[in-house]
Structure formats: C-alpha cells, structure tokens
Short mmCIF file of C-alpha atoms in Angstrom, two decimals:
data_model
loop_
_atom_site.label_atom_id
_atom_site.label_comp_id
_atom_site.label_asym_id
_atom_site.label_seq_id
_atom_site.Cartn_x
_atom_site.Cartn_y
_atom_site.Cartn_z
CA UNK A 1 -4.20 17.35 18.29
CA UNK A 2 -1.25 17.67 20.72
CA UNK A 3 1.72 15.34 20.73
CA UNK A 4 1.35 12.64 23.35
CA UNK A 5 3.98 12.07 26.02
CA UNK A 6 4.76 8.65 24.52
CA UNK A 7 5.27 10.15 21.05
CA UNK A 8 7.56 12.86 22.41
CA UNK A 9 9.55 10.37 24.46
CA UNK A 10 10.08 8.20 21.40
CA UNK A 11 11.03 11.15 19.19
CA UNK A 12 13.35 12.71 21.75
CA UNK A 13 15.24 9.63 22.95
CA UNK A 14 15.49 7.18 20.04
CA UNK A 15 18.16 8.83 17.90
CA UNK A 16 21.23 7.66 19.89
CA UNK A 17 20.33 4.00 19.45
CA UNK A 18 19.52 4.45 15.76
CA UNK A 19 22.85 6.22 15.26
CA UNK A 20 24.73 3.52 17.17
CA UNK A 21 23.32 0.86 14.84
CA UNK A 22 24.01 3.04 11.80
CA UNK A 23 27.66 3.56 12.78
CA UNK A 24 28.04 -0.18 13.30
CA UNK A 25 26.62 -0.68 9.82
CA UNK A 26 29.11 1.68 8.14
CA UNK A 27 32.17 0.38 10.00
CA UNK A 28 34.68 -0.76 7.40
CA UNK A 29 32.67 0.43 4.38
CA UNK A 30 34.79 2.59 2.04
CA UNK A 31 33.90 6.28 1.94
CA UNK A 32 33.37 6.18 -1.82
CA UNK A 33 31.08 3.14 -1.70
CA UNK A 34 27.93 4.01 -3.74
CA UNK A 35 24.82 4.11 -1.58
CA UNK A 36 22.32 5.67 -3.99
CA UNK A 37 22.45 6.67 -7.64
CA UNK A 38 23.96 10.03 -6.68
CA UNK A 39 25.50 9.69 -3.20
CA UNK A 40 28.41 7.73 -1.79
CA UNK A 41 28.59 6.58 1.82
CA UNK A 42 30.51 9.74 2.69
CA UNK A 43 27.93 11.94 0.96
CA UNK A 44 25.12 10.23 2.85
CA UNK A 45 26.88 10.70 6.19
CA UNK A 46 27.62 14.33 5.33
CA UNK A 47 23.95 14.89 4.51
CA UNK A 48 22.90 13.53 7.91
CA UNK A 49 25.50 15.78 9.57
CA UNK A 50 24.02 18.86 7.88
CA UNK A 51 20.57 17.91 9.17
CA UNK A 52 21.72 17.53 12.79
CA UNK A 53 23.60 20.84 12.57
CA UNK A 54 20.49 22.64 11.30
CA UNK A 55 18.30 20.94 13.91
CA UNK A 56 20.54 22.06 16.78
CA UNK A 57 20.38 25.63 15.49
CA UNK A 58 16.58 25.48 15.24
CA UNK A 59 16.16 24.12 18.76
CA UNK A 60 18.59 26.64 20.30
CA UNK A 61 17.77 29.62 18.09
CA UNK A 62 21.41 29.79 17.01
CA UNK A 63 23.32 29.64 13.72
CA UNK A 64 24.00 26.25 12.08
CA UNK A 65 27.59 25.06 12.40
CA UNK A 66 27.95 24.84 8.62
CA UNK A 67 30.05 26.77 6.07
CA UNK A 68 26.89 27.88 4.27
CA UNK A 69 26.30 31.59 4.99
CA UNK A 70 23.05 31.64 3.04
CA UNK A 71 21.58 28.60 4.80
CA UNK A 72 18.66 30.43 6.44
CA UNK A 73 17.59 32.10 3.19
CA UNK A 74 18.05 28.84 1.30
CA UNK A 75 15.97 26.94 3.82
CA UNK A 76 13.18 29.52 3.78
CA UNK A 77 12.80 29.44 -0.01
CA UNK A 78 13.00 25.67 -0.48
CA UNK A 79 9.94 23.69 -1.51
CA UNK A 80 9.38 19.93 -1.69
CA UNK A 81 10.35 20.08 -5.37
CA UNK A 82 13.65 21.92 -4.72
CA UNK A 83 14.92 19.97 -1.70
CA UNK A 84 17.40 18.11 -3.92
CA UNK A 85 18.85 21.40 -5.13
CA UNK A 86 19.15 22.68 -1.55
CA UNK A 87 20.96 19.48 -0.56
CA UNK A 88 23.29 19.84 -3.54
CA UNK A 89 24.21 23.40 -2.63
CA UNK A 90 24.73 22.63 1.05
CA UNK A 91 26.89 19.57 0.34
CA UNK A 92 28.95 21.57 -2.15
CA UNK A 93 29.91 23.95 0.68
CA UNK A 94 30.16 21.34 3.45
CA UNK A 95 33.11 19.39 2.05
CA UNK A 96 33.97 17.01 4.93
CA UNK A 97 33.91 13.45 3.58
CA UNK A 98 36.05 11.58 6.09
CA UNK A 99 33.66 8.96 7.46
CA UNK A 100 35.43 8.76 10.83
CA UNK A 101 35.18 12.52 11.29
CA UNK A 102 31.57 12.56 10.15
CA UNK A 103 30.72 9.71 12.53
CA UNK A 104 32.25 11.61 15.44
CA UNK A 105 30.36 14.76 14.49
CA UNK A 106 27.07 12.89 14.22
CA UNK A 107 27.68 11.23 17.58
CA UNK A 108 28.29 14.62 19.23
CA UNK A 109 25.35 16.33 17.52
CA UNK A 110 22.87 13.56 18.32
CA UNK A 111 24.02 13.59 21.94
CA UNK A 112 23.49 17.36 22.02
CA UNK A 113 20.01 17.10 20.51
CA UNK A 114 19.10 14.44 23.05
CA UNK A 115 20.37 16.66 25.86
CA UNK A 116 18.44 19.65 24.51
CA UNK A 117 15.24 17.59 24.39
CA UNK A 118 15.22 17.38 28.18
CA UNK A 119 14.31 21.07 28.44
CA UNK A 120 12.56 21.51 25.09
CA UNK A 121 8.85 22.18 24.65
CA UNK A 122 7.67 19.62 22.05
CA UNK A 123 4.96 22.02 20.87
CA UNK A 124 7.29 25.00 20.41
CA UNK A 125 7.28 25.99 16.74
CA UNK A 126 10.40 26.61 14.65
CA UNK A 127 10.68 27.98 11.12
CA UNK A 128 11.55 25.08 8.83
CA UNK A 129 11.86 24.53 5.07
CA UNK A 130 9.71 26.76 2.91
CA UNK A 131 8.98 28.98 5.94
CA UNK A 132 6.82 26.16 7.31
CA UNK A 133 6.16 26.18 11.03
CA UNK A 134 7.14 22.90 12.63
CA UNK A 135 6.75 21.80 16.27
CA UNK A 136 10.00 20.68 17.90
CA UNK A 137 8.52 17.18 18.26
CA UNK A 138 8.08 17.15 14.47
CA UNK A 139 11.70 18.22 14.01
CA UNK A 140 12.94 15.27 16.07
CA UNK A 141 10.54 12.92 14.26
CA UNK A 142 11.87 14.12 10.91
CA UNK A 143 15.45 13.44 12.02
CA UNK A 144 14.56 9.90 13.05
CA UNK A 145 12.99 9.26 9.66
CA UNK A 146 16.03 10.65 7.83
CA UNK A 147 18.37 8.44 9.83
CA UNK A 148 16.27 5.32 9.31
CA UNK A 149 15.71 5.88 5.57
CA UNK A 150 19.38 6.57 4.85
CA UNK A 151 20.47 3.67 7.04
CA UNK A 152 18.15 1.50 4.94
CA UNK A 153 19.90 2.85 1.83
CA UNK A 154 23.30 1.95 3.26
CA UNK A 155 22.20 -1.51 4.37
CA UNK A 156 20.72 -2.25 0.96
CA UNK A 157 23.92 -1.11 -0.78
CA UNK A 158 26.08 -3.54 1.25
CA UNK A 159 23.65 -6.43 1.01
CA UNK A 160 22.47 -6.10 4.60
CA UNK A 161 19.16 -5.46 6.32
CA UNK A 162 17.94 -2.54 8.39
CA UNK A 163 15.17 -2.76 10.96
CA UNK A 164 13.17 0.39 11.68
CA UNK A 165 11.14 0.37 14.86
CA UNK A 166 7.49 0.81 13.78
CA UNK A 167 6.77 3.25 16.61
CA UNK A 168 9.60 5.49 15.39
CA UNK A 169 8.38 5.20 11.80
CA UNK A 170 4.80 6.09 12.76
CA UNK A 171 6.00 9.46 14.07
CA UNK A 172 6.64 10.67 10.54
CA UNK A 173 2.93 10.94 9.71
CA UNK A 174 1.48 11.21 13.22
CA UNK A 175 3.84 13.93 14.49
CA UNK A 176 5.85 15.41 11.60
CA UNK A 177 3.26 15.58 8.79
CA UNK A 178 0.39 16.29 11.17
CA UNK A 179 2.45 18.93 12.96
CA UNK A 180 3.63 20.86 9.92
CA UNK A 181 0.09 20.77 8.50
CA UNK A 182 -1.46 21.98 11.74
CA UNK A 183 1.06 24.77 12.27
CA UNK A 184 1.24 25.92 8.65
CA UNK A 185 3.43 24.61 5.86
CA UNK A 186 4.20 28.00 4.30
CA UNK A 187 5.59 27.63 0.77
CA UNK A 188 6.71 24.04 1.25
CA UNK A 189 4.02 22.53 -0.99
CA UNK A 190 3.88 25.34 -3.57
CA UNK A 191 3.40 24.28 -7.18
CA UNK A 192 2.18 25.78 -10.44
CA UNK A 193 -0.39 23.13 -11.36
CA UNK A 194 -4.15 23.80 -11.48
CA UNK A 195 -5.86 23.63 -8.08
CA UNK A 196 -8.54 20.99 -7.67
CA UNK A 197 -11.73 22.38 -6.16
CA UNK A 198 -13.54 20.43 -3.46
CA UNK A 199 -12.43 18.17 -0.62
CA UNK A 200 -10.54 14.88 -0.45
CA UNK A 201 -10.09 13.35 2.99
CA UNK A 202 -7.42 10.75 3.71
CA UNK A 203 -7.17 8.84 6.97
CA UNK A 204 -3.70 7.49 7.75
CA UNK A 205 -3.83 4.53 10.16
CA UNK A 206 -0.57 2.85 11.13
CA UNK A 207 -0.69 -0.62 12.63
CA UNK A 208 1.03 0.72 15.73
CA UNK A 209 -1.36 3.53 16.68
CA UNK A 210 -4.43 5.62 16.06
CA UNK A 211 -5.64 7.33 12.87
CA UNK A 212 -4.85 10.80 11.54
CA UNK A 213 -6.98 12.55 8.91
CA UNK A 214 -5.60 15.07 6.44
CA UNK A 215 -7.85 16.71 3.87
CA UNK A 216 -7.12 18.52 0.62
CA UNK A 217 -9.65 21.37 0.49
CA UNK A 218 -9.57 23.64 -2.55
CA UNK A 219 -5.83 23.13 -2.95
CA UNK A 220 -4.83 23.43 0.73
CA UNK A 221 -3.97 20.50 2.99
CA UNK A 222 -5.58 20.67 6.43
CA UNK A 223 -5.38 18.58 9.58
CA UNK A 224 -8.94 17.57 10.51
CA UNK A 225 -10.66 15.50 13.20
CA UNK A 226 -10.59 11.83 12.31
CA UNK A 227 -13.06 11.20 9.50
CA UNK A 228 -15.02 7.97 10.14
CA UNK A 229 -15.89 7.72 6.42
CA UNK A 230 -12.92 9.19 4.56
CA UNK A 231 -12.53 9.26 0.82
CA UNK A 232 -9.32 7.29 1.23
CA UNK A 233 -8.28 5.08 4.13
CA UNK A 234 -4.66 3.92 4.39
CA UNK A 235 -3.78 1.07 6.74
CA UNK A 236 -0.08 0.32 6.81
CA UNK A 237 3.11 -0.89 8.36
CA UNK A 238 4.75 2.49 9.07
CA UNK A 239 8.33 1.47 8.24
CA UNK A 240 7.32 0.19 4.79
CA UNK A 241 4.97 3.12 4.25
CA UNK A 242 7.74 5.67 4.84
CA UNK A 243 10.07 3.85 2.45
CA UNK A 244 7.28 3.90 -0.13
CA UNK A 245 6.67 7.63 0.38
CA UNK A 246 10.34 8.33 -0.30
CA UNK A 247 10.57 6.11 -3.36
CA UNK A 248 12.54 3.27 -1.79
CA UNK A 249 9.80 0.63 -2.02
CA UNK A 250 7.36 0.38 -4.91
CA UNK A 251 3.62 0.67 -4.31
CA UNK A 252 2.93 -2.73 -5.85
CA UNK A 253 5.55 -4.41 -3.68
CA UNK A 254 4.13 -2.75 -0.56
CA UNK A 255 0.59 -3.85 -1.46
CA UNK A 256 1.56 -7.42 -2.39
CA UNK A 257 3.45 -7.74 0.88
CA UNK A 258 0.28 -6.64 2.69
CA UNK A 259 2.20 -3.75 4.23
CA UNK A 260 -0.04 -1.05 2.74
CA UNK A 261 -3.77 -1.37 2.13
CA UNK A 262 -5.93 1.30 0.46
CA UNK A 263 -9.67 1.58 1.05
CA UNK A 264 -12.34 4.19 1.69
CA UNK A 265 -15.28 5.60 -0.26
CA UNK A 266 -13.22 6.98 -3.16
CA UNK A 267 -9.74 5.42 -3.04
CA UNK A 268 -9.02 6.44 -6.64
CA UNK A 269 -8.58 10.02 -5.39
CA UNK A 270 -5.37 9.18 -3.50
CA UNK A 271 -3.05 10.17 -6.41
CA UNK A 272 -4.79 13.54 -6.64
CA UNK A 273 -4.29 14.11 -2.92
CA UNK A 274 -0.64 13.02 -3.07
CA UNK A 275 0.11 15.33 -6.00
CA UNK A 276 -0.18 18.15 -3.44
CA UNK A 277 0.86 16.37 -0.23
CA UNK A 278 3.98 15.05 -1.91
CA UNK A 279 7.44 14.21 -0.61
CA UNK A 280 10.89 14.32 -2.21
CA UNK A 281 11.96 10.90 -3.50
#
C-alpha cells in the first residue's frame, strides 16, 4: 500500500504553514505559561525542536543536533509506554527555554526538512523509536501531527482555537501508522500482558479519504487489504480522532459530537485491539 503522491505532497510541504500559525499563536505568551499539566510553553517548544532535530538526522543519516550523546540508543530502546521517560531525559539535556531562540530554531529546521523533502524518497525506511522501521513519508506525517496536537494544547491553554487541516490529520493513520506497521514496528509496542489469540480487524475510515485496515493477529498488528466486513469499523473526523488517540478529547465527547462513529461486526473488541495498538497520551 504505497504512499500516494497527494499524501506525500501534503506531508512534505505542510509544516511551514503549520509552524507559521503556531508561532503567531505563541507570540507574546510568557515562556513559563502552563500548557499541559507538566509542560510550560517553553517546554512544549523545546520538545518540538528536539523532534525536528531528530527528524533531520534521520532523513540525512547524520547525528541529531542535540546535547544528548545517548540519543540513538535511547531512541532504539523506547517503547510506547516509555516515550514520556525518553522525552524527560532529552529535555533535561536540551536546556534551551528561550521562546524566541526556540522559534528561530524551529523555523530553520522546518525549512531544512522541507528542502530535504524535494530529494527524499517517501518510501525510504529509517530506524525510528523502538527500532521500528518508518518510511520517510511517515516521519513527516508524524511531525505534522506533533505540531498540530501541541499547537492545540497551546491554543487551549490561552483560551484560543486551533484548526487542523483534516487532510494533514488523516496522514497520521493512513501514512504514519500504516507505514510503521507495514515496515515493522520493532519493539515499539512491546508489553508484558497476556497475548490474545485470534484475529481482530479494524478498518479506519477518515471522512477525507479511503479506508485502512489493521488487524491484531495472535498479538501482532498487521497491515492488511481493506476488510469489507471488519470486526470494528471506525468512521471519523481525523483531527478529532487524533486528539482522542492522544488523550486530548474524550471518547464520549467525540461520539456525541458525531466526530467518531464505531461500527462493525464486533465493535466491543476495539478496546482489546487498542490495548496493543496504543499511543502515548
């Protein structure tokens, strides 16, 4: 299931506009303004800067421009359940918290990633968290999601609103999740819970595009051809769905707002599927 030219174009070229709107949003907000329960505005901006630095290194095959000598080992051993600890360790070493300096760094890094995309092969695989293999198109899609989710956090904290383009949001499942599943997610989803035998198929269908089917088969998540009669069918607004996946919007709120609908032959199996195909929140 290759990445389409439209998906790659969206993933490769959208970040500068998202960043421009994000920097407008943070203009005048104090660095120590609380954005989440644990991060200030400056922490949030620093986190985004560490992501762009790591992404540039992955695309170029270089070393991240970060004062974290153990970053490659740390990245390779991180799982979904230890992402927060990895972020804590990286941010403890990367101490820049001047918002103006961080904004300038993000502007330069996003411009460099956009330039690199011109010659990049979207299907080229890089070694990502947990030794997962991720196509470059998935890397760019992940960055867009990070920028949009954290911009939503900032907007919410200052009483504003943040609009995420639904085509950008759809890339998270259609390109990032599908890509890392297809190429091999390594240790990313490792856990010590009992493995459920059998198969659970889930078809993800954003309002902006076509469906993608992932299946949990004897404890492993696989990318499969679209299942016309899946166990679980999700139809959703992709921007709301991503916020729900990362714990920003409650499931009940998403359902009542008609932004996420669950159907299929056995929809009650969705929690079992998501206990393996889980995301940090």
